[in-house]
């Protein structure tokens, strides 16, 4: 910008000139045309580059006359902008008049802070413009990324300003700036224009997750990376990987290579997935489910399988009365804590088959004895199972992990209570002794919504499962709908951290990888829309789907 500014004429001079022009006009009988400025009057369509032609003003008699030299120069006029159409929708847009912005050759992405280099390079590559790094100069067409000092603001919030042919995206943290770049990417998709004005945006919920069962079905690293890119563009921030179950154990292990199934992901592949996710501000949340769902581990260590009084093996259940059971699971937890550096971990804890029989203490006396020895005469198998989850949580706290467990791993009427900081991954209300979601919330627990009525995509649709539709999620589900179709009271909303859409592969060959990707496409878009924006969506389902189809 030039430092030399033209000095404005003094007030008296302006008045004198105005009087002179008026006198000339009166003498000549000429009608002077006035052109609307960019701030008012009749307007051209938003984004139009057309200006009103010089000398086109019409007199009252319908005759066109040229304006005198003293008339103001005509300027372009634009309609007031409208909010961009994105998924998820932006929370707030302040309209303005102007041409907006679209990428073009010669433009650049610049950053004010070196921490934003990754975001800047990615955006420049996606938009086909240059990345110029840290620059203090201001050029036409710039996209500038910066961090602000808005203390106390949501780190995932951002402001995007389109003004004067330039774009500025700022936020209190790099995550928010990244989400701003996703908004810009969507608005200019397929030749679109980012509208003039200011967007202020932030998510309603801090947990926006997608969970993938890679234990029952092997998914290639390339396929998972494609999902990471898709999730990042949709402003998801968690990817769950359920990689151990009865059917298989799907990640390379150094501590216990004997348990690993074929095919599986190598650690090098996992590191690439984790790195790609981190670039998109997605935390990978691993899950080694225990003390149930350990069939793949037990297959290599049959002596650890739980058996009843008749010696009958219990499918997938490890004998938690044995020290060796604790040791092998902790070995695995400690090993993979280093592979997955994010701060979240899923402990599982669900469907421990010892607790599905009529009398667990009679059927599994070794568990009952262990419970009584550790917790007193009245202790039960449920107490021992609760202690198991607490001990695994303690193992992961050493690695600075925040832990969660499935809701059917929490039990009522036990002397041993689940640790208060274990988050509840609420998925079902069908378990024995099922607890309503409000019970967990009334205890002050934080809950993540995995409602199996809406958010479970179970391959082959076994039992009563049906493939969820994006329309049903969009029109009927909210984060407060934790169980069935009824929401919990609004007062508990702050304790509901968000939600996660889950792909389970019970009948693994029912769909190919490509079919899974196609099947979850609209459901995951509907889910993140409801996690980012509170309240009822402004668009109809038909409009939302058309938008998704346009954005690709």
Coordinates of C-alpha atoms in Angstrom, one line a residue:
X1 CA 0.0 0.0 0.0
X2 CA 1.4 3.4 -0.9
X3 CA 2.3 5.7 1.9
X4 CA 1.5 8.8 -0.1
X5 CA -2.2 9.7 0.4
X6 CA -4.0 12.3 -1.6
X7 CA -5.1 15.1 0.6
X8 CA -8.8 15.7 0.7
X9 CA -10.0 19.1 -0.5
X10 CA -10.9 21.6 2.2
X11 CA -14.6 22.0 3.0
X12 CA -15.0 25.6 1.6
X13 CA -13.4 24.6 -1.7
X14 CA -15.9 21.7 -2.0
X15 CA -18.8 24.0 -1.3
X16 CA -17.6 26.6 -3.8
X17 CA -17.2 23.9 -6.5
X18 CA -20.7 22.5 -5.7
X19 CA -22.3 26.0 -6.1
X20 CA -20.4 26.5 -9.4
X21 CA -21.6 23.1 -10.8
X22 CA -25.1 23.8 -9.7
X23 CA -25.1 27.2 -11.4
X24 CA -23.8 25.6 -14.6
X25 CA -26.4 22.9 -14.5
X26 CA -29.2 25.4 -14.0
X27 CA -27.9 27.5 -16.8
X28 CA -27.6 24.6 -19.2
X29 CA -30.7 22.7 -18.1
X30 CA -28.8 19.5 -17.8
X31 CA -29.9 16.6 -15.5
X32 CA -26.9 15.2 -13.6
X33 CA -26.9 11.4 -13.2
X34 CA -25.9 9.9 -9.8
X35 CA -24.3 6.5 -9.5
X36 CA -24.9 4.2 -6.5
X37 CA -21.8 3.5 -4.4
X38 CA -20.9 0.1 -3.1
X39 CA -22.7 0.9 0.1
X40 CA -26.2 1.5 -1.1
X41 CA -28.7 2.1 -3.8
X42 CA -29.6 -0.3 -6.6
X43 CA -27.1 -3.1 -6.9
X44 CA -25.7 -5.6 -9.3
X45 CA -25.7 -9.3 -8.5
X46 CA -23.1 -10.4 -5.8
X47 CA -19.7 -11.0 -7.3
X48 CA -20.5 -9.1 -10.5
X49 CA -17.7 -7.2 -12.1
X50 CA -19.9 -4.9 -14.2
X51 CA -20.1 -1.2 -13.4
X52 CA -22.8 1.2 -14.6
X53 CA -21.5 2.7 -17.8
X54 CA -20.3 6.3 -17.7
X55 CA -22.8 8.8 -18.9
X56 CA -25.8 6.4 -18.7
X57 CA -28.0 8.3 -16.3
X58 CA -31.4 9.2 -17.7
X59 CA -33.2 12.5 -17.4
X60 CA -36.8 12.8 -16.5
X61 CA -37.6 13.1 -20.2
X62 CA -36.0 9.8 -20.9
X63 CA -33.1 11.3 -22.8
X64 CA -29.6 10.1 -21.9
X65 CA -27.1 12.9 -21.4
X66 CA -23.4 12.9 -20.5
X67 CA -22.5 14.0 -16.9
X68 CA -20.4 17.1 -16.5
X69 CA -16.7 16.7 -15.6
X70 CA -17.5 17.5 -11.9
X71 CA -19.8 14.5 -11.5
X72 CA -18.5 11.7 -9.2
X73 CA -16.8 8.8 -11.0
X74 CA -19.1 5.7 -11.3
X75 CA -18.2 2.7 -9.0
X76 CA -19.1 -0.9 -9.1
X77 CA -22.2 -1.8 -7.0
X78 CA -22.8 -5.3 -5.4
X79 CA -25.7 -6.9 -3.7
X80 CA -25.3 -7.6 0.0
X81 CA -23.6 -10.9 0.3
X82 CA -25.1 -14.1 1.7
X83 CA -23.6 -16.7 3.9
X84 CA -21.6 -19.5 2.1
X85 CA -23.2 -22.9 1.9
X86 CA -20.8 -25.4 3.6
X87 CA -20.9 -28.6 5.5
X88 CA -21.1 -28.1 8.4
X89 CA -22.8 -24.7 8.1
X90 CA -21.1 -21.7 9.5
X91 CA -22.5 -20.3 12.7
X92 CA -22.5 -16.6 11.8
X93 CA -21.9 -14.5 8.7
X94 CA -22.0 -10.7 8.7
X95 CA -22.8 -9.7 5.1
X96 CA -21.1 -6.9 3.1
X97 CA -21.0 -5.6 -0.4
X98 CA -18.1 -6.5 -2.7
X99 CA -16.8 -8.9 -5.3
X100 CA -15.8 -11.6 -2.8
X101 CA -12.7 -13.7 -3.5
X102 CA -11.8 -16.7 -5.7
X103 CA -8.4 -18.3 -6.3
X104 CA -6.5 -17.2 -9.4
X105 CA -3.0 -17.5 -10.8
X106 CA -0.5 -15.2 -9.1
X107 CA -2.3 -15.2 -5.8
X108 CA -0.6 -16.5 -2.7
X109 CA -1.2 -17.9 0.8
X110 CA 0.9 -16.1 3.5
X111 CA 1.1 -16.7 7.2
X112 CA 1.9 -14.4 10.1
X113 CA 3.0 -17.3 12.4
X114 CA 5.4 -20.1 11.7
X115 CA 3.0 -22.5 13.5
X116 CA 0.6 -22.2 10.6
X117 CA 3.0 -23.3 7.9
X118 CA 1.3 -26.7 7.5
X119 CA -2.1 -25.2 7.2
X120 CA -0.8 -22.6 4.7
X121 CA 1.0 -25.1 2.5
X122 CA -2.0 -27.5 2.4
X123 CA -4.5 -24.7 1.5
X124 CA -2.2 -23.3 -1.2
X125 CA -1.8 -26.8 -2.8
X126 CA -5.6 -27.4 -2.7
X127 CA -6.4 -24.0 -4.2
X128 CA -3.7 -24.2 -6.9
X129 CA -2.0 -20.9 -5.7
X130 CA 1.4 -20.3 -4.3
X131 CA 2.5 -20.6 -0.7
X132 CA 4.7 -17.6 0.2
X133 CA 5.4 -18.3 3.9
X134 CA 5.7 -15.5 6.4
X135 CA 5.2 -12.1 4.8
X136 CA 4.4 -8.7 6.1
X137 CA 3.6 -7.1 2.8
X138 CA 0.0 -7.1 1.6
X139 CA -0.8 -7.9 -2.0
X140 CA -4.0 -8.1 -4.0
X141 CA -5.6 -11.6 -3.8
X142 CA -3.8 -12.7 -0.6
X143 CA -5.1 -15.3 1.8
X144 CA -3.5 -14.5 5.1
X145 CA -3.5 -17.0 8.1
X146 CA -2.8 -15.7 11.6
X147 CA -3.2 -16.5 15.3
X148 CA -5.0 -14.0 17.5
X149 CA -4.8 -13.2 21.2
X150 CA -8.4 -14.0 22.0
X151 CA -7.8 -15.6 25.4
X152 CA -10.6 -17.9 26.6
X153 CA -11.9 -18.4 23.1
X154 CA -12.6 -21.9 21.8
X155 CA -9.4 -23.1 20.2
X156 CA -11.4 -24.5 17.4
X157 CA -13.0 -21.2 16.6
X158 CA -12.0 -18.9 13.8
X159 CA -12.9 -15.7 12.0
X160 CA -12.8 -15.4 8.2
X161 CA -12.9 -12.0 6.7
X162 CA -13.3 -11.4 2.9
X163 CA -12.7 -7.8 2.1
X164 CA -11.0 -5.7 -0.6
X165 CA -10.1 -8.7 -2.7
X166 CA -8.3 -10.5 0.1
X167 CA -9.1 -13.2 2.7
X168 CA -7.9 -13.2 6.3
X169 CA -8.4 -16.3 8.5
X170 CA -7.5 -16.0 12.2
X171 CA -8.1 -18.0 15.3
X172 CA -6.7 -18.5 18.8
X173 CA -5.1 -21.8 17.8
X174 CA -4.0 -23.6 14.7
X175 CA -7.0 -25.9 14.8
X176 CA -9.4 -23.0 14.4
X177 CA -7.4 -21.6 11.6
X178 CA -7.4 -25.0 9.9
X179 CA -11.2 -25.1 10.1
X180 CA -11.3 -21.7 8.5
X181 CA -9.3 -23.0 5.6
X182 CA -11.9 -25.8 5.2
X183 CA -14.6 -23.3 5.0
X184 CA -12.7 -21.4 2.3
X185 CA -12.0 -24.5 0.4
X186 CA -15.6 -25.5 0.3
X187 CA -16.9 -22.0 -0.7
X188 CA -14.6 -21.8 -3.7
X189 CA -15.1 -25.4 -4.8
X190 CA -15.8 -25.9 -8.5
X191 CA -15.4 -22.2 -9.4
X192 CA -17.3 -20.7 -6.4
X193 CA -16.7 -17.3 -4.8
X194 CA -16.1 -16.7 -1.1
X195 CA -18.7 -14.0 -0.2
X196 CA -17.7 -10.6 1.1
X197 CA -18.1 -10.2 4.8
X198 CA -17.1 -11.8 8.1
X199 CA -17.7 -15.4 9.2
X200 CA -17.4 -16.2 12.9
X201 CA -17.6 -19.9 13.5
X202 CA -17.0 -22.5 16.2
X203 CA -18.3 -26.0 17.0
X204 CA -21.1 -26.7 19.4
X205 CA -19.4 -29.9 20.6
X206 CA -15.7 -30.6 21.2
X207 CA -15.9 -34.3 20.2
X208 CA -16.8 -35.0 16.6
X209 CA -15.7 -38.6 15.9
X210 CA -15.8 -41.4 13.4
X211 CA -15.0 -44.9 14.7
X212 CA -13.8 -47.7 12.4
X213 CA -13.7 -51.4 13.4
X214 CA -10.5 -52.6 11.7
X215 CA -10.4 -55.8 13.8
X216 CA -13.2 -57.8 12.2
X217 CA -12.5 -56.4 8.7
X218 CA -9.1 -55.3 7.4
X219 CA -9.1 -51.9 5.8
X220 CA -6.1 -50.8 3.8
X221 CA -3.9 -47.9 5.0
X222 CA -4.7 -46.0 1.8
X223 CA -8.5 -46.3 2.4
X224 CA -8.1 -45.1 6.0
X225 CA -6.0 -42.2 4.8
X226 CA -8.7 -41.3 2.3
X227 CA -11.2 -41.2 5.2
X228 CA -8.9 -39.0 7.2
X229 CA -8.8 -36.4 4.4
X230 CA -12.6 -36.6 4.1
X231 CA -13.1 -36.2 7.8
X232 CA -10.7 -33.3 8.0
X233 CA -12.6 -31.4 5.3
X234 CA -15.8 -31.9 7.3
X235 CA -14.2 -30.6 10.5
X236 CA -14.2 -34.0 12.4
X237 CA -11.5 -34.1 15.1
X238 CA -11.4 -37.7 16.2
X239 CA -10.8 -41.1 14.4
X240 CA -11.4 -44.2 16.5
X241 CA -9.6 -47.4 15.6
X242 CA -11.0 -50.5 17.2
X243 CA -8.1 -52.9 16.2
X244 CA -8.5 -55.8 18.6
X245 CA -11.4 -58.2 18.9
X246 CA -12.3 -61.9 18.9
X247 CA -11.8 -62.2 15.2
X248 CA -8.4 -60.6 14.8
X249 CA -5.7 -58.3 16.1
X250 CA -4.8 -55.9 13.3
X251 CA -1.7 -53.9 14.2
X252 CA 1.9 -55.1 14.2
X253 CA 3.2 -55.8 17.8
X254 CA 6.7 -55.9 19.1
X255 CA 5.8 -57.1 22.6
X256 CA 3.5 -59.9 21.6
X257 CA 3.9 -60.6 17.8
X258 CA 2.2 -64.0 18.4
X259 CA -1.2 -62.3 18.6
X260 CA -1.1 -60.4 15.4
X261 CA -3.4 -61.5 12.6
X262 CA -3.0 -61.4 8.8
X263 CA -3.5 -59.1 7.1
X264 CA -2.7 -56.2 9.4
X265 CA -1.4 -52.7 9.5
X266 CA 2.3 -52.2 10.0
X267 CA 3.5 -49.7 12.6
X268 CA 5.0 -47.6 9.7
X269 CA 1.5 -47.5 8.1
X270 CA -0.1 -46.5 11.4
X271 CA 2.5 -43.7 11.9
X272 CA 1.6 -42.3 8.5
X273 CA -2.1 -42.4 9.3
X274 CA -1.5 -40.7 12.7
X275 CA 0.7 -38.0 11.0
X276 CA -1.8 -37.3 8.3
X277 CA -4.6 -37.1 10.9
X278 CA -2.5 -34.7 13.0
X279 CA -2.1 -32.4 10.0
X280 CA -5.9 -32.3 9.8
X281 CA -6.2 -31.8 13.5
X282 CA -7.7 -35.2 14.0
X283 CA -6.8 -37.2 17.1
X284 CA -6.6 -41.0 16.6
X285 CA -8.4 -42.8 19.5
X286 CA -7.2 -46.4 19.7
X287 CA -9.2 -49.1 21.4
X288 CA -8.0 -52.4 22.8
X289 CA -11.3 -53.8 24.2
X290 CA -11.0 -55.7 27.5
X291 CA -11.8 -57.8 29.5
X292 CA -14.1 -59.1 26.8
X293 CA -13.5 -59.1 23.0
X294 CA -10.0 -60.5 23.5
X295 CA -10.5 -63.6 21.4
X296 CA -7.5 -62.9 19.1
X297 CA -5.2 -62.6 22.2
X298 CA -6.6 -65.7 23.8
X299 CA -6.1 -67.7 20.6
X300 CA -2.3 -67.3 21.2
X301 CA -2.7 -67.7 25.0
X302 CA -5.5 -70.2 25.6
X303 CA -4.5 -70.6 29.2
X304 CA -5.8 -67.1 29.8
X305 CA -9.4 -67.8 28.6
X306 CA -12.2 -67.7 31.2
X307 CA -13.8 -71.0 31.9
X308 CA -16.8 -71.8 34.0
X309 CA -17.2 -74.6 36.7
X310 CA -17.7 -77.2 33.9
X311 CA -14.6 -76.1 32.1
X312 CA -16.5 -74.5 29.3
X313 CA -14.7 -71.6 27.7
X314 CA -16.4 -68.2 27.6
X315 CA -16.0 -66.6 24.2
X316 CA -13.7 -63.7 24.0
X317 CA -13.4 -63.3 27.8
X318 CA -10.1 -63.3 29.6
X319 CA -9.8 -64.6 33.1
X320 CA -9.3 -61.4 35.1
X321 CA -8.5 -63.4 38.3
X322 CA -5.1 -64.3 36.8
X323 CA -2.1 -62.0 37.1
X324 CA -0.9 -63.0 33.6
X325 CA -4.1 -61.5 32.1
X326 CA -3.3 -58.2 33.7
X327 CA 0.3 -58.3 32.5
X328 CA -0.4 -59.1 28.8
X329 CA -3.1 -56.4 28.4
X330 CA -0.9 -53.8 30.1
X331 CA 2.0 -54.8 27.9
X332 CA -0.1 -54.0 24.9
X333 CA -1.5 -50.8 26.3
X334 CA 2.0 -49.5 27.1
X335 CA 3.3 -50.5 23.7
X336 CA 0.6 -48.8 21.7
X337 CA 0.5 -45.7 23.9
X338 CA 3.7 -44.7 22.2
X339 CA 2.4 -45.5 18.7
X340 CA -0.6 -43.3 19.3
X341 CA 0.6 -40.0 20.8
X342 CA -2.8 -38.4 21.0
X343 CA -4.3 -37.7 24.4
X344 CA -7.4 -40.0 24.1
X345 CA -7.8 -43.8 24.6
X346 CA -10.7 -46.2 24.5
X347 CA -10.6 -49.0 27.1
X348 CA -13.7 -50.9 25.9
X349 CA -15.0 -52.7 29.0
X350 CA -18.2 -53.9 27.3
X351 CA -19.9 -57.3 27.0
X352 CA -17.8 -59.2 29.5
X353 CA -19.6 -62.5 29.1
X354 CA -19.0 -63.5 32.7
X355 CA -21.6 -61.0 33.7
X356 CA -24.3 -62.1 31.2
X357 CA -25.1 -65.4 33.1
X358 CA -27.8 -65.7 35.8
X359 CA -25.3 -66.2 38.7
X360 CA -21.8 -65.0 37.8
X361 CA -20.4 -65.9 41.3
X362 CA -21.7 -69.5 41.0
X363 CA -20.6 -70.0 37.4
X364 CA -17.1 -68.5 37.9
X365 CA -16.1 -69.1 41.4
X366 CA -12.5 -68.1 40.7
X367 CA -13.6 -64.6 39.9
X368 CA -15.9 -64.5 42.9
X369 CA -13.0 -65.6 45.2
X370 CA -10.6 -63.0 43.7
X371 CA -13.3 -60.3 44.2
X372 CA -13.8 -61.2 47.9
X373 CA -10.0 -61.4 48.6
X374 CA -9.5 -58.0 47.2
X375 CA -12.6 -56.1 48.1
X376 CA -14.2 -58.0 51.1
X377 CA -16.8 -60.6 51.8
X378 CA -19.6 -59.0 49.9
X379 CA -17.7 -58.3 46.7
X380 CA -19.0 -59.5 43.4
X381 CA -17.7 -60.3 39.9
X382 CA -19.0 -56.9 38.8
X383 CA -16.7 -55.3 41.4
X384 CA -13.8 -57.2 40.0
X385 CA -14.7 -56.2 36.4
X386 CA -15.0 -52.6 37.5
X387 CA -11.6 -52.8 39.2
X388 CA -10.2 -54.2 35.9
X389 CA -11.3 -51.1 34.0
X390 CA -10.0 -48.8 36.7
X391 CA -6.6 -50.5 36.6
X392 CA -6.3 -50.2 32.9
X393 CA -7.3 -46.5 33.2
X394 CA -4.4 -46.1 35.7
X395 CA -2.1 -47.7 33.2
X396 CA -3.1 -45.1 30.5
X397 CA -2.9 -42.1 32.8
X398 CA 0.8 -42.7 33.1
X399 CA 0.8 -41.8 29.4
X400 CA -1.3 -38.7 29.9
X401 CA -4.4 -40.3 28.2
X402 CA -8.0 -39.3 28.8
X403 CA -9.9 -42.6 28.8
X404 CA -13.4 -43.7 27.9
X405 CA -15.3 -47.0 28.2
X406 CA -18.5 -48.3 26.8
X407 CA -21.6 -47.7 29.0
X408 CA -22.2 -51.4 29.6
X409 CA -18.8 -51.6 31.3
X410 CA -20.3 -49.5 34.1
X411 CA -22.4 -51.3 36.7
X412 CA -24.9 -50.2 39.4
X413 CA -25.0 -51.4 43.0
X414 CA -21.3 -52.3 43.1
X415 CA -18.9 -51.6 46.1
X416 CA -16.2 -50.7 43.6
X417 CA -17.0 -47.6 41.6
X418 CA -15.7 -46.7 38.2
X419 CA -13.2 -43.9 38.4
X420 CA -14.9 -40.5 38.0
X421 CA -12.7 -39.4 35.1
X422 CA -13.6 -42.3 32.8
X423 CA -15.8 -40.9 30.2
X424 CA -18.9 -42.8 29.2
X425 CA -19.1 -43.9 25.5
X426 CA -22.9 -44.4 25.5
X427 CA -24.1 -46.8 22.8
X428 CA -26.9 -49.1 24.0
X429 CA -29.7 -49.5 26.4
X430 CA -30.1 -53.2 25.8
X431 CA -27.6 -54.7 28.2
X432 CA -28.6 -56.7 31.3
X433 CA -29.4 -54.2 34.1
X434 CA -29.3 -51.4 31.6
X435 CA -28.9 -47.9 33.0
X436 CA -30.6 -44.9 31.6
X437 CA -28.3 -42.2 30.3
X438 CA -29.5 -39.8 32.9
X439 CA -28.0 -42.0 35.6
X440 CA -24.5 -41.4 34.3
X441 CA -25.1 -37.7 33.8
X442 CA -26.6 -37.3 37.3
X443 CA -23.3 -38.7 38.6
X444 CA -21.5 -35.9 36.9
X445 CA -19.9 -38.0 34.3
X446 CA -19.0 -36.8 30.8
X447 CA -20.6 -38.7 28.0
X448 CA -19.9 -39.2 24.3
X449 CA -22.9 -40.1 22.2
X450 CA -22.6 -43.4 20.1
X451 CA -26.3 -44.0 20.0
X452 CA -26.7 -47.3 18.1
X453 CA -30.2 -46.4 17.0
X454 CA -28.7 -43.6 14.7
X455 CA -24.9 -43.8 14.6
X456 CA -24.1 -47.5 14.2
X457 CA -23.3 -48.8 10.7
X458 CA -23.1 -52.5 11.2
X459 CA -22.1 -54.5 8.2
X460 CA -24.6 -57.1 7.2
X461 CA -27.3 -55.6 9.5
X462 CA -27.3 -58.5 12.0
X463 CA -29.8 -58.8 14.8
X464 CA -32.0 -55.7 14.8
X465 CA -29.5 -53.3 13.2
X466 CA -30.3 -51.4 10.0
X467 CA -28.0 -49.2 8.1
X468 CA -28.5 -45.6 9.3
X469 CA -29.5 -42.9 6.9
X470 CA -28.2 -39.4 6.7
X471 CA -31.8 -38.1 6.6
X472 CA -32.8 -39.7 9.8
X473 CA -29.7 -38.4 11.6
X474 CA -30.3 -34.9 10.1
X475 CA -33.9 -34.7 11.0
X476 CA -34.2 -36.7 14.2
X477 CA -30.9 -37.0 16.1
X478 CA -29.1 -34.5 18.3
X479 CA -26.2 -35.0 20.7
X480 CA -28.8 -35.1 23.6
X481 CA -30.5 -38.2 22.0
X482 CA -28.3 -40.7 23.7
X483 CA -30.6 -43.7 23.8
X484 CA -33.5 -44.5 21.5
X485 CA -35.1 -41.3 20.1
X486 CA -35.8 -39.2 23.2
X487 CA -33.4 -36.5 24.3
X488 CA -32.1 -36.1 27.8
X489 CA -33.0 -32.9 29.6
X490 CA -31.3 -29.8 28.3
X491 CA -29.5 -29.2 31.7
X492 CA -27.2 -32.1 30.9
X493 CA -26.1 -30.7 27.5
X494 CA -22.7 -29.4 28.8
X495 CA -21.8 -32.9 30.0
X496 CA -22.3 -34.4 26.6
X497 CA -19.0 -33.9 24.9
X498 CA -20.2 -34.8 21.4
X499 CA -20.7 -37.9 19.4
X500 CA -19.1 -40.5 17.2
X501 CA -20.4 -42.3 14.1
X502 CA -19.3 -45.9 14.2
X503 CA -18.7 -48.6 11.6
X504 CA -18.8 -52.1 12.9
X505 CA -17.9 -55.1 10.8
X506 CA -19.8 -58.0 12.4
X507 CA -20.4 -59.6 9.0
X508 CA -17.2 -58.4 7.4
X509 CA -17.7 -59.6 3.9
X510 CA -21.1 -58.0 3.5
X511 CA -19.6 -54.9 2.0
X512 CA -16.4 -53.9 0.3
X513 CA -14.3 -51.0 1.4
X514 CA -15.7 -48.8 -1.4
X515 CA -19.3 -49.8 -0.5
X516 CA -18.6 -48.8 3.1
X517 CA -17.2 -45.4 2.0
X518 CA -20.3 -44.8 -0.1
X519 CA -22.7 -46.1 2.6
X520 CA -21.4 -43.7 5.3
X521 CA -21.0 -40.7 3.0
X522 CA -24.2 -38.9 3.9
X523 CA -24.6 -40.2 7.5
X524 CA -21.2 -38.7 8.5
X525 CA -22.1 -35.4 6.9
X526 CA -25.4 -35.3 8.7
X527 CA -23.7 -36.3 12.0
X528 CA -21.1 -33.5 11.9
X529 CA -23.7 -31.0 10.9
X530 CA -25.6 -31.8 14.1
X531 CA -22.4 -31.8 16.2
X532 CA -21.1 -28.4 14.9
X533 CA -24.4 -26.5 14.9
X534 CA -26.9 -26.5 17.8
X535 CA -30.6 -26.2 17.0
X536 CA -32.6 -27.2 14.0
X537 CA -30.9 -27.1 10.6
X538 CA -31.9 -24.2 8.4
X539 CA -31.8 -26.2 5.2
X540 CA -34.2 -29.0 4.4
X541 CA -32.8 -32.5 3.9
X542 CA -33.2 -32.2 0.1
X543 CA -31.2 -28.9 0.2
X544 CA -28.5 -30.4 2.4
X545 CA -28.1 -33.5 0.2
X546 CA -28.0 -31.3 -2.9
X547 CA -25.2 -29.3 -1.3
X548 CA -23.3 -32.4 -0.4
X549 CA -23.6 -33.6 -3.9
X550 CA -22.3 -30.3 -5.3
X551 CA -19.3 -30.2 -2.9
X552 CA -18.4 -33.8 -3.7

